[in-house]
PDB file of C-alpha atoms in Angstrom:
ATOM      1  CA  GLY A   1      -6.243 -33.979 -62.548  1.00  0.00           C
ATOM      2  CA  GLU A   2      -6.223 -37.422 -64.057  1.00  0.00           C
ATOM      3  CA  GLN A   3      -3.193 -39.519 -63.211  1.00  0.00           C
ATOM      4  CA  VAL A   4      -1.770 -42.750 -64.471  1.00  0.00           C
ATOM      5  CA  GLU A   5       0.679 -44.595 -62.266  1.00  0.00           C
ATOM      6  CA  GLN A   6       2.917 -47.278 -63.696  1.00  0.00           C
ATOM      7  CA  LEU A   7       5.123 -49.826 -61.964  1.00  0.00           C
ATOM      8  CA  PRO A   8       7.790 -51.005 -61.949  1.00  0.00           C
ATOM      9  CA  SER A   9       9.989 -48.343 -63.462  1.00  0.00           C
ATOM     10  CA  SER A  10      12.434 -50.964 -64.711  1.00  0.00           C
ATOM     11  CA  LEU A  11      12.726 -54.715 -65.154  1.00  0.00           C
ATOM     12  CA  ILE A  12      15.625 -56.936 -66.117  1.00  0.00           C
ATOM     13  CA  VAL A  13      14.827 -60.520 -67.067  1.00  0.00           C
ATOM     14  CA  GLN A  14      16.373 -63.452 -68.838  1.00  0.00           C
ATOM     15  CA  GLU A  15      15.166 -64.419 -72.275  1.00  0.00           C
ATOM     16  CA  GLY A  16      12.126 -66.666 -72.058  1.00  0.00           C
ATOM     17  CA  ALA A  17      10.828 -65.237 -68.809  1.00  0.00           C
ATOM     18  CA  SER A  18       7.393 -63.688 -68.364  1.00  0.00           C
ATOM     19  CA  VAL A  19       6.925 -60.152 -67.105  1.00  0.00           C
ATOM     20  CA  LEU A  20       4.091 -58.182 -65.613  1.00  0.00           C
ATOM     21  CA  ILE A  21       3.723 -54.424 -65.891  1.00  0.00           C
ATOM     22  CA  ASN A  22       1.117 -52.718 -63.743  1.00  0.00           C
ATOM     23  CA  CYS A  23      -0.803 -49.542 -64.272  1.00  0.00           C
ATOM     24  CA  SER A  24      -3.427 -47.766 -62.185  1.00  0.00           C
ATOM     25  CA  TYR A  25      -5.482 -44.660 -62.787  1.00  0.00           C
ATOM     26  CA  THR A  26      -7.455 -42.256 -60.663  1.00  0.00           C
ATOM     27  CA  ASP A  27     -10.454 -41.195 -62.718  1.00  0.00           C
ATOM     28  CA  SER A  28     -13.493 -43.452 -62.781  1.00  0.00           C
ATOM     29  CA  ALA A  29     -14.721 -42.097 -66.127  1.00  0.00           C
ATOM     30  CA  SER A  30     -12.165 -44.129 -67.984  1.00  0.00           C
ATOM     31  CA  VAL A  31     -12.888 -45.369 -71.470  1.00  0.00           C
ATOM     32  CA  TYR A  32      -9.803 -46.427 -73.351  1.00  0.00           C
ATOM     33  CA  PHE A  33      -6.384 -47.792 -72.428  1.00  0.00           C
ATOM     34  CA  PRO A  34      -3.769 -48.101 -75.185  1.00  0.00           C
ATOM     35  CA  TRP A  35      -0.248 -49.336 -74.498  1.00  0.00           C
ATOM     36  CA  TYR A  36       2.840 -48.288 -76.389  1.00  0.00           C
ATOM     37  CA  LYS A  37       6.393 -49.480 -76.723  1.00  0.00           C
ATOM     38  CA  GLN A  38       9.428 -47.292 -77.404  1.00  0.00           C
ATOM     39  CA  GLU A  39      12.638 -48.970 -78.486  1.00  0.00           C
ATOM     40  CA  PRO A  40      15.861 -46.992 -78.100  1.00  0.00           C
ATOM     41  CA  GLY A  41      15.998 -44.178 -80.622  1.00  0.00           C
ATOM     42  CA  LYS A  42      12.664 -45.096 -82.183  1.00  0.00           C
ATOM     43  CA  ARG A  43       9.146 -43.712 -82.141  1.00  0.00           C
ATOM     44  CA  LEU A  44       6.376 -44.890 -79.835  1.00  0.00           C
ATOM     45  CA  GLN A  45       4.674 -47.907 -81.295  1.00  0.00           C
ATOM     46  CA  PHE A  46       1.153 -49.045 -80.409  1.00  0.00           C
ATOM     47  CA  ILE A  47       1.106 -52.627 -79.125  1.00  0.00           C
ATOM     48  CA  ILE A  48      -2.299 -53.354 -77.584  1.00  0.00           C
ATOM     49  CA  ASP A  49      -5.353 -51.619 -76.189  1.00  0.00           C
ATOM     50  CA  ILE A  50      -8.462 -52.349 -74.176  1.00  0.00           C
ATOM     51  CA  ARG A  51     -11.727 -50.539 -73.637  1.00  0.00           C
ATOM     52  CA  SER A  52     -13.561 -50.159 -70.362  1.00  0.00           C
ATOM     53  CA  ASN A  53     -16.264 -52.653 -71.355  1.00  0.00           C
ATOM     54  CA  MET A  54     -13.694 -55.458 -71.606  1.00  0.00           C
ATOM     55  CA  GLU A  55     -11.745 -57.386 -68.976  1.00  0.00           C
ATOM     56  CA  ARG A  56      -9.119 -59.111 -71.082  1.00  0.00           C
ATOM     57  CA  LYS A  57      -7.458 -58.817 -74.458  1.00  0.00           C
ATOM     58  CA  GLN A  58      -4.715 -60.918 -76.000  1.00  0.00           C
ATOM     59  CA  ASN A  59      -2.396 -60.255 -78.903  1.00  0.00           C
ATOM     60  CA  GLN A  60       0.103 -63.068 -79.433  1.00  0.00           C
ATOM     61  CA  ARG A  61       2.481 -62.942 -76.438  1.00  0.00           C
ATOM     62  CA  LEU A  62       0.752 -59.938 -74.903  1.00  0.00           C
ATOM     63  CA  THR A  63      -2.202 -60.214 -72.543  1.00  0.00           C
ATOM     64  CA  LEU A  64      -3.853 -57.118 -71.119  1.00  0.00           C
ATOM     65  CA  LEU A  65      -6.082 -57.418 -68.087  1.00  0.00           C
ATOM     66  CA  PHE A  66      -8.404 -54.675 -66.895  1.00  0.00           C
ATOM     67  CA  ASP A  67     -10.123 -54.409 -63.527  1.00  0.00           C
ATOM     68  CA  LYS A  68     -12.581 -51.535 -63.568  1.00  0.00           C
ATOM     69  CA  LYS A  69     -13.412 -51.940 -59.904  1.00  0.00           C
ATOM     70  CA  THR A  70      -9.838 -51.491 -58.697  1.00  0.00           C
ATOM     71  CA  LYS A  71      -8.886 -49.143 -61.597  1.00  0.00           C
ATOM     72  CA  HIS A  72      -6.003 -51.371 -62.449  1.00  0.00           C
ATOM     73  CA  LEU A  73      -4.436 -52.769 -65.610  1.00  0.00           C
ATOM     74  CA  SER A  74      -1.761 -55.394 -66.083  1.00  0.00           C
ATOM     75  CA  LEU A  75       0.254 -56.147 -69.197  1.00  0.00           C
ATOM     76  CA  HIS A  76       1.618 -59.674 -69.254  1.00  0.00           C
ATOM     77  CA  ILE A  77       4.379 -60.498 -71.739  1.00  0.00           C
ATOM     78  CA  THR A  78       5.297 -64.160 -72.102  1.00  0.00           C
ATOM     79  CA  ALA A  79       8.351 -65.827 -73.629  1.00  0.00           C
ATOM     80  CA  THR A  80      10.301 -62.591 -73.711  1.00  0.00           C
ATOM     81  CA  GLN A  81      12.984 -62.034 -76.328  1.00  0.00           C
ATOM     82  CA  PRO A  82      15.866 -59.525 -76.492  1.00  0.00           C
ATOM     83  CA  GLY A  83      13.831 -57.704 -79.141  1.00  0.00           C
ATOM     84  CA  ASP A  84      11.202 -56.961 -76.496  1.00  0.00           C
ATOM     85  CA  SER A  85      13.682 -54.665 -74.737  1.00  0.00           C
ATOM     86  CA  ALA A  86      12.084 -51.232 -74.732  1.00  0.00           C
ATOM     87  CA  ILE A  87      10.212 -48.770 -72.586  1.00  0.00           C
ATOM     88  CA  TYR A  88       6.567 -49.710 -72.221  1.00  0.00           C
ATOM     89  CA  PHE A  89       3.959 -47.030 -71.573  1.00  0.00           C
ATOM     90  CA  CYS A  90       0.397 -47.415 -70.429  1.00  0.00           C
ATOM     91  CA  SER A  91      -2.024 -44.629 -71.175  1.00  0.00           C
ATOM     92  CA  ALA A  92      -5.635 -43.791 -70.578  1.00  0.00           C
ATOM     93  CA  SER A  93      -8.305 -41.492 -71.877  1.00  0.00           C
ATOM     94  CA  PHE A  94     -11.283 -40.348 -69.871  1.00  0.00           C
ATOM     95  CA  MET A  95     -14.714 -39.033 -70.627  1.00  0.00           C
ATOM     96  CA  PRO A  96     -15.549 -36.577 -72.036  1.00  0.00           C
ATOM     97  CA  ASN A  97     -12.124 -35.827 -73.578  1.00  0.00           C
ATOM     98  CA  TYR A  98     -11.575 -39.065 -75.462  1.00  0.00           C
ATOM     99  CA  ASN A  99      -8.804 -37.508 -77.509  1.00  0.00           C
ATOM    100  CA  VAL A 100      -6.597 -36.740 -74.538  1.00  0.00           C
ATOM    101  CA  LEU A 101      -4.239 -39.551 -73.583  1.00  0.00           C
ATOM    102  CA  TYR A 102      -2.598 -39.526 -70.162  1.00  0.00           C
ATOM    103  CA  PHE A 103       0.586 -41.542 -69.998  1.00  0.00           C
ATOM    104  CA  GLY A 104       2.304 -43.428 -67.232  1.00  0.00           C
ATOM    105  CA  SER A 105       5.982 -42.793 -66.595  1.00  0.00           C
ATOM    106  CA  GLY A 106       7.036 -45.947 -68.405  1.00  0.00           C
ATOM    107  CA  THR A 107       8.645 -49.296 -67.585  1.00  0.00           C
ATOM    108  CA  LYS A 108      12.071 -49.976 -68.998  1.00  0.00           C
ATOM    109  CA  LEU A 109      12.270 -53.669 -69.869  1.00  0.00           C
ATOM    110  CA  THR A 110      15.631 -55.262 -70.558  1.00  0.00           C
ATOM    111  CA  VAL A 111      15.636 -58.856 -71.778  1.00  0.00           C
ATOM    112  CA  GLU A 112      19.045 -60.459 -71.535  1.00  0.00           C
ATOM    113  CA  PRO A 113      20.003 -63.329 -73.864  1.00  0.00           C
TER     114      PRO A 113
ATOM    115  CA  ASP B   1       8.505 -45.866 -91.706  1.00  0.00           C
ATOM    116  CA  PRO B   2       8.263 -42.242 -92.860  1.00  0.00           C
ATOM    117  CA  LYS B   3       4.474 -41.954 -92.824  1.00  0.00           C
ATOM    118  CA  ILE B   4       4.645 -39.357 -90.056  1.00  0.00           C
ATOM    119  CA  ILE B   5       7.438 -36.898 -90.663  1.00  0.00           C
ATOM    120  CA  GLN B   6       8.745 -34.475 -88.089  1.00  0.00           C
ATOM    121  CA  LYS B   7      11.297 -31.813 -88.875  1.00  0.00           C
ATOM    122  CA  PRO B   8      13.867 -31.072 -87.689  1.00  0.00           C
ATOM    123  CA  LYS B   9      15.076 -34.069 -85.728  1.00  0.00           C
ATOM    124  CA  TYR B  10      17.196 -31.909 -83.456  1.00  0.00           C
ATOM    125  CA  LEU B  11      16.824 -28.225 -82.695  1.00  0.00           C
ATOM    126  CA  VAL B  12      18.899 -25.916 -80.538  1.00  0.00           C
ATOM    127  CA  ALA B  13      17.514 -22.497 -79.672  1.00  0.00           C
ATOM    128  CA  VAL B  14      18.445 -19.611 -77.434  1.00  0.00           C
ATOM    129  CA  THR B  15      16.226 -18.353 -74.652  1.00  0.00           C
ATOM    130  CA  GLY B  16      13.645 -15.864 -75.905  1.00  0.00           C
ATOM    131  CA  SER B  17      13.690 -17.000 -79.505  1.00  0.00           C
ATOM    132  CA  GLU B  18      10.886 -18.562 -81.527  1.00  0.00           C
ATOM    133  CA  LYS B  19      10.848 -21.895 -83.348  1.00  0.00           C
ATOM    134  CA  ILE B  20       8.426 -23.899 -85.458  1.00  0.00           C
ATOM    135  CA  LEU B  21       8.286 -27.678 -85.284  1.00  0.00           C
ATOM    136  CA  ILE B  22       6.950 -29.337 -88.418  1.00  0.00           C
ATOM    137  CA  CYS B  23       4.692 -32.387 -88.605  1.00  0.00           C
ATOM    138  CA  GLU B  24       3.213 -34.054 -91.673  1.00  0.00           C
ATOM    139  CA  GLN B  25       1.336 -37.335 -91.851  1.00  0.00           C
ATOM    140  CA  TYR B  26       0.632 -39.447 -94.910  1.00  0.00           C
ATOM    141  CA  LEU B  27      -1.714 -41.952 -93.317  1.00  0.00           C
ATOM    142  CA  GLY B  28      -4.901 -40.209 -94.435  1.00  0.00           C
ATOM    143  CA  HIS B  29      -5.812 -39.526 -90.818  1.00  0.00           C
ATOM    144  CA  ASN B  30      -8.230 -36.848 -89.740  1.00  0.00           C
ATOM    145  CA  ALA B  31      -6.946 -36.216 -86.228  1.00  0.00           C
ATOM    146  CA  MET B  32      -3.505 -35.012 -85.210  1.00  0.00           C
ATOM    147  CA  TYR B  33      -1.855 -34.408 -81.850  1.00  0.00           C
ATOM    148  CA  TRP B  34       1.171 -32.930 -80.118  1.00  0.00           C
ATOM    149  CA  TYR B  35       2.860 -34.428 -77.046  1.00  0.00           C
ATOM    150  CA  ARG B  36       5.905 -33.422 -75.038  1.00  0.00           C
ATOM    151  CA  GLN B  37       8.360 -35.725 -73.286  1.00  0.00           C
ATOM    152  CA  SER B  38      10.879 -34.217 -70.904  1.00  0.00           C
ATOM    153  CA  ALA B  39      13.323 -35.737 -68.463  1.00  0.00           C
ATOM    154  CA  LYS B  40      11.204 -34.623 -65.525  1.00  0.00           C
ATOM    155  CA  LYS B  41       7.713 -35.658 -66.576  1.00  0.00           C
ATOM    156  CA  PRO B  42       5.900 -38.492 -68.341  1.00  0.00           C
ATOM    157  CA  LEU B  43       4.754 -38.021 -71.895  1.00  0.00           C
ATOM    158  CA  GLU B  44       2.318 -35.102 -71.780  1.00  0.00           C
ATOM    159  CA  PHE B  45      -0.580 -34.422 -74.066  1.00  0.00           C
ATOM    160  CA  MET B  46      -0.551 -30.885 -75.486  1.00  0.00           C
ATOM    161  CA  PHE B  47      -3.093 -30.458 -78.307  1.00  0.00           C
ATOM    162  CA  SER B  48      -5.483 -32.381 -80.488  1.00  0.00           C
ATOM    163  CA  TYR B  49      -6.884 -31.323 -83.849  1.00  0.00           C
ATOM    164  CA  SER B  50      -9.618 -32.872 -85.926  1.00  0.00           C
ATOM    165  CA  TYR B  51     -10.241 -31.766 -89.514  1.00  0.00           C
ATOM    166  CA  GLN B  52      -7.910 -28.848 -88.859  1.00  0.00           C
ATOM    167  CA  LYS B  53      -9.891 -27.624 -85.866  1.00  0.00           C
ATOM    168  CA  LEU B  54      -8.583 -27.456 -82.314  1.00  0.00           C
ATOM    169  CA  MET B  55     -10.387 -30.000 -80.164  1.00  0.00           C
ATOM    170  CA  ASP B  56      -8.373 -30.160 -76.944  1.00  0.00           C
ATOM    171  CA  ASN B  57      -5.742 -27.915 -75.419  1.00  0.00           C
ATOM    172  CA  GLN B  58      -3.975 -29.074 -72.267  1.00  0.00           C
ATOM    173  CA  THR B  59      -1.155 -26.565 -72.516  1.00  0.00           C
ATOM    174  CA  ALA B  60      -1.371 -23.735 -70.051  1.00  0.00           C
ATOM    175  CA  SER B  61       0.920 -21.412 -71.915  1.00  0.00           C
ATOM    176  CA  SER B  62      -0.147 -19.402 -74.949  1.00  0.00           C
ATOM    177  CA  ARG B  63       3.483 -19.512 -76.097  1.00  0.00           C
ATOM    178  CA  PHE B  64       2.626 -22.813 -77.714  1.00  0.00           C
ATOM    179  CA  GLN B  65       0.481 -22.400 -80.821  1.00  0.00           C
ATOM    180  CA  PRO B  66      -0.412 -25.233 -83.185  1.00  0.00           C
ATOM    181  CA  GLN B  67      -0.869 -24.342 -86.841  1.00  0.00           C
ATOM    182  CA  SER B  68      -2.689 -26.458 -89.395  1.00  0.00           C
ATOM    183  CA  SER B  69      -2.292 -25.199 -92.966  1.00  0.00           C
ATOM    184  CA  LYS B  70      -3.431 -28.492 -94.486  1.00  0.00           C
ATOM    185  CA  LYS B  71      -5.393 -31.478 -93.235  1.00  0.00           C
ATOM    186  CA  ASN B  72      -2.245 -33.587 -92.942  1.00  0.00           C
ATOM    187  CA  HIS B  73      -0.088 -30.880 -91.368  1.00  0.00           C
ATOM    188  CA  LEU B  74       0.063 -29.799 -87.758  1.00  0.00           C
ATOM    189  CA  ASP B  75       2.998 -27.571 -86.933  1.00  0.00           C
ATOM    190  CA  LEU B  76       3.839 -26.264 -83.481  1.00  0.00           C
ATOM    191  CA  GLN B  77       5.031 -22.720 -83.005  1.00  0.00           C
ATOM    192  CA  ILE B  78       6.794 -21.964 -79.741  1.00  0.00           C
ATOM    193  CA  THR B  79       7.562 -18.355 -78.860  1.00  0.00           C
ATOM    194  CA  ALA B  80       9.663 -16.774 -76.127  1.00  0.00           C
ATOM    195  CA  LEU B  81      11.491 -20.042 -75.577  1.00  0.00           C
ATOM    196  CA  LYS B  82      12.650 -20.972 -72.071  1.00  0.00           C
ATOM    197  CA  PRO B  83      15.147 -23.608 -70.927  1.00  0.00           C
ATOM    198  CA  ASP B  84      12.215 -25.515 -69.365  1.00  0.00           C
ATOM    199  CA  ASP B  85      10.794 -25.978 -72.856  1.00  0.00           C
ATOM    200  CA  SER B  86      13.667 -28.355 -73.584  1.00  0.00           C
ATOM    201  CA  ALA B  87      12.057 -31.692 -74.384  1.00  0.00           C
ATOM    202  CA  THR B  88      11.294 -34.073 -77.188  1.00  0.00           C
ATOM    203  CA  TYR B  89       8.096 -33.082 -78.976  1.00  0.00           C
ATOM    204  CA  PHE B  90       6.105 -35.846 -80.595  1.00  0.00           C
ATOM    205  CA  CYS B  91       3.437 -35.485 -83.218  1.00  0.00           C
ATOM    206  CA  ALA B  92       0.820 -38.222 -83.606  1.00  0.00           C
ATOM    207  CA  SER B  93      -2.216 -38.914 -85.727  1.00  0.00           C
ATOM    208  CA  SER B  94      -5.253 -41.174 -85.675  1.00  0.00           C
ATOM    209  CA  GLN B  95      -8.044 -42.164 -87.995  1.00  0.00           C
ATOM    210  CA  GLY B  96     -10.535 -40.056 -86.115  1.00  0.00           C
ATOM    211  CA  GLN B  97     -11.299 -38.473 -82.793  1.00  0.00           C
ATOM    212  CA  GLY B  98     -11.799 -40.554 -79.721  1.00  0.00           C
ATOM    213  CA  ALA B  99     -10.608 -43.995 -78.794  1.00  0.00           C
ATOM    214  CA  TYR B 100      -8.436 -44.753 -81.813  1.00  0.00           C
ATOM    215  CA  GLU B 101      -4.904 -46.037 -82.011  1.00  0.00           C
ATOM    216  CA  GLN B 102      -2.504 -43.133 -82.379  1.00  0.00           C
ATOM    217  CA  TYR B 103       0.545 -43.313 -84.626  1.00  0.00           C
ATOM    218  CA  PHE B 104       3.546 -41.357 -83.437  1.00  0.00           C
ATOM    219  CA  GLY B 105       6.245 -39.511 -85.319  1.00  0.00           C
ATOM    220  CA  PRO B 106       9.962 -39.828 -84.505  1.00  0.00           C
ATOM    221  CA  GLY B 107       9.999 -36.625 -82.467  1.00  0.00           C
ATOM    222  CA  THR B 108      11.913 -33.353 -82.480  1.00  0.00           C
ATOM    223  CA  ARG B 109      14.399 -32.940 -79.676  1.00  0.00           C
ATOM    224  CA  LEU B 110      14.470 -29.290 -78.649  1.00  0.00           C
ATOM    225  CA  THR B 111      17.216 -27.870 -76.479  1.00  0.00           C
ATOM    226  CA  VAL B 112      16.864 -24.300 -75.236  1.00  0.00           C
ATOM    227  CA  LEU B 113      20.079 -22.697 -74.014  1.00  0.00           C
TER     228      LEU B 113
END
């Protein structure tokens, strides 16, 4: 079945640093890649997405890069703050079941002051 | 933000019993979903509904039955509970089917003894 691999599983950085979270998928019929953030004790929160006809999308300090050829995505977070500490999940949906999201195992980001 | 409500927040059940997890959304969305997050696996898609009709079912077991009495309700009935069913169950909704941002509820943490 479809799989989404996410690395690293955890990251600890100092405030102000940049981080990179990587995600890869197995199915070529990919269409949509939303990313979510889950702070401790809180619900998953949508942060950014990209569709398969795009290569790059930016939302403030978040930049999402997509390489269709290598089936790889990267989420770049710049100028990290302690409030960015959370688990970050990549996900993907594939044709024809657009509604079905497959999630990676998550990256736990800790930003130390 | 209480726009997606899940009840109860915590639930303890005994093996073999039956429970219903409640989900209501007040976002005016037409599509609703159930996901499961356990310690052993990444967040897993279970069901999707659109206009109260089942669209996708990725759950192998018939012990899990979604129920939609109203457009903004999608409850999850689980019968013959097993310890392996212990997980946090998340409800989500989106504007429509397909590649739309999904909004997640706070989850119901189910423990089966």
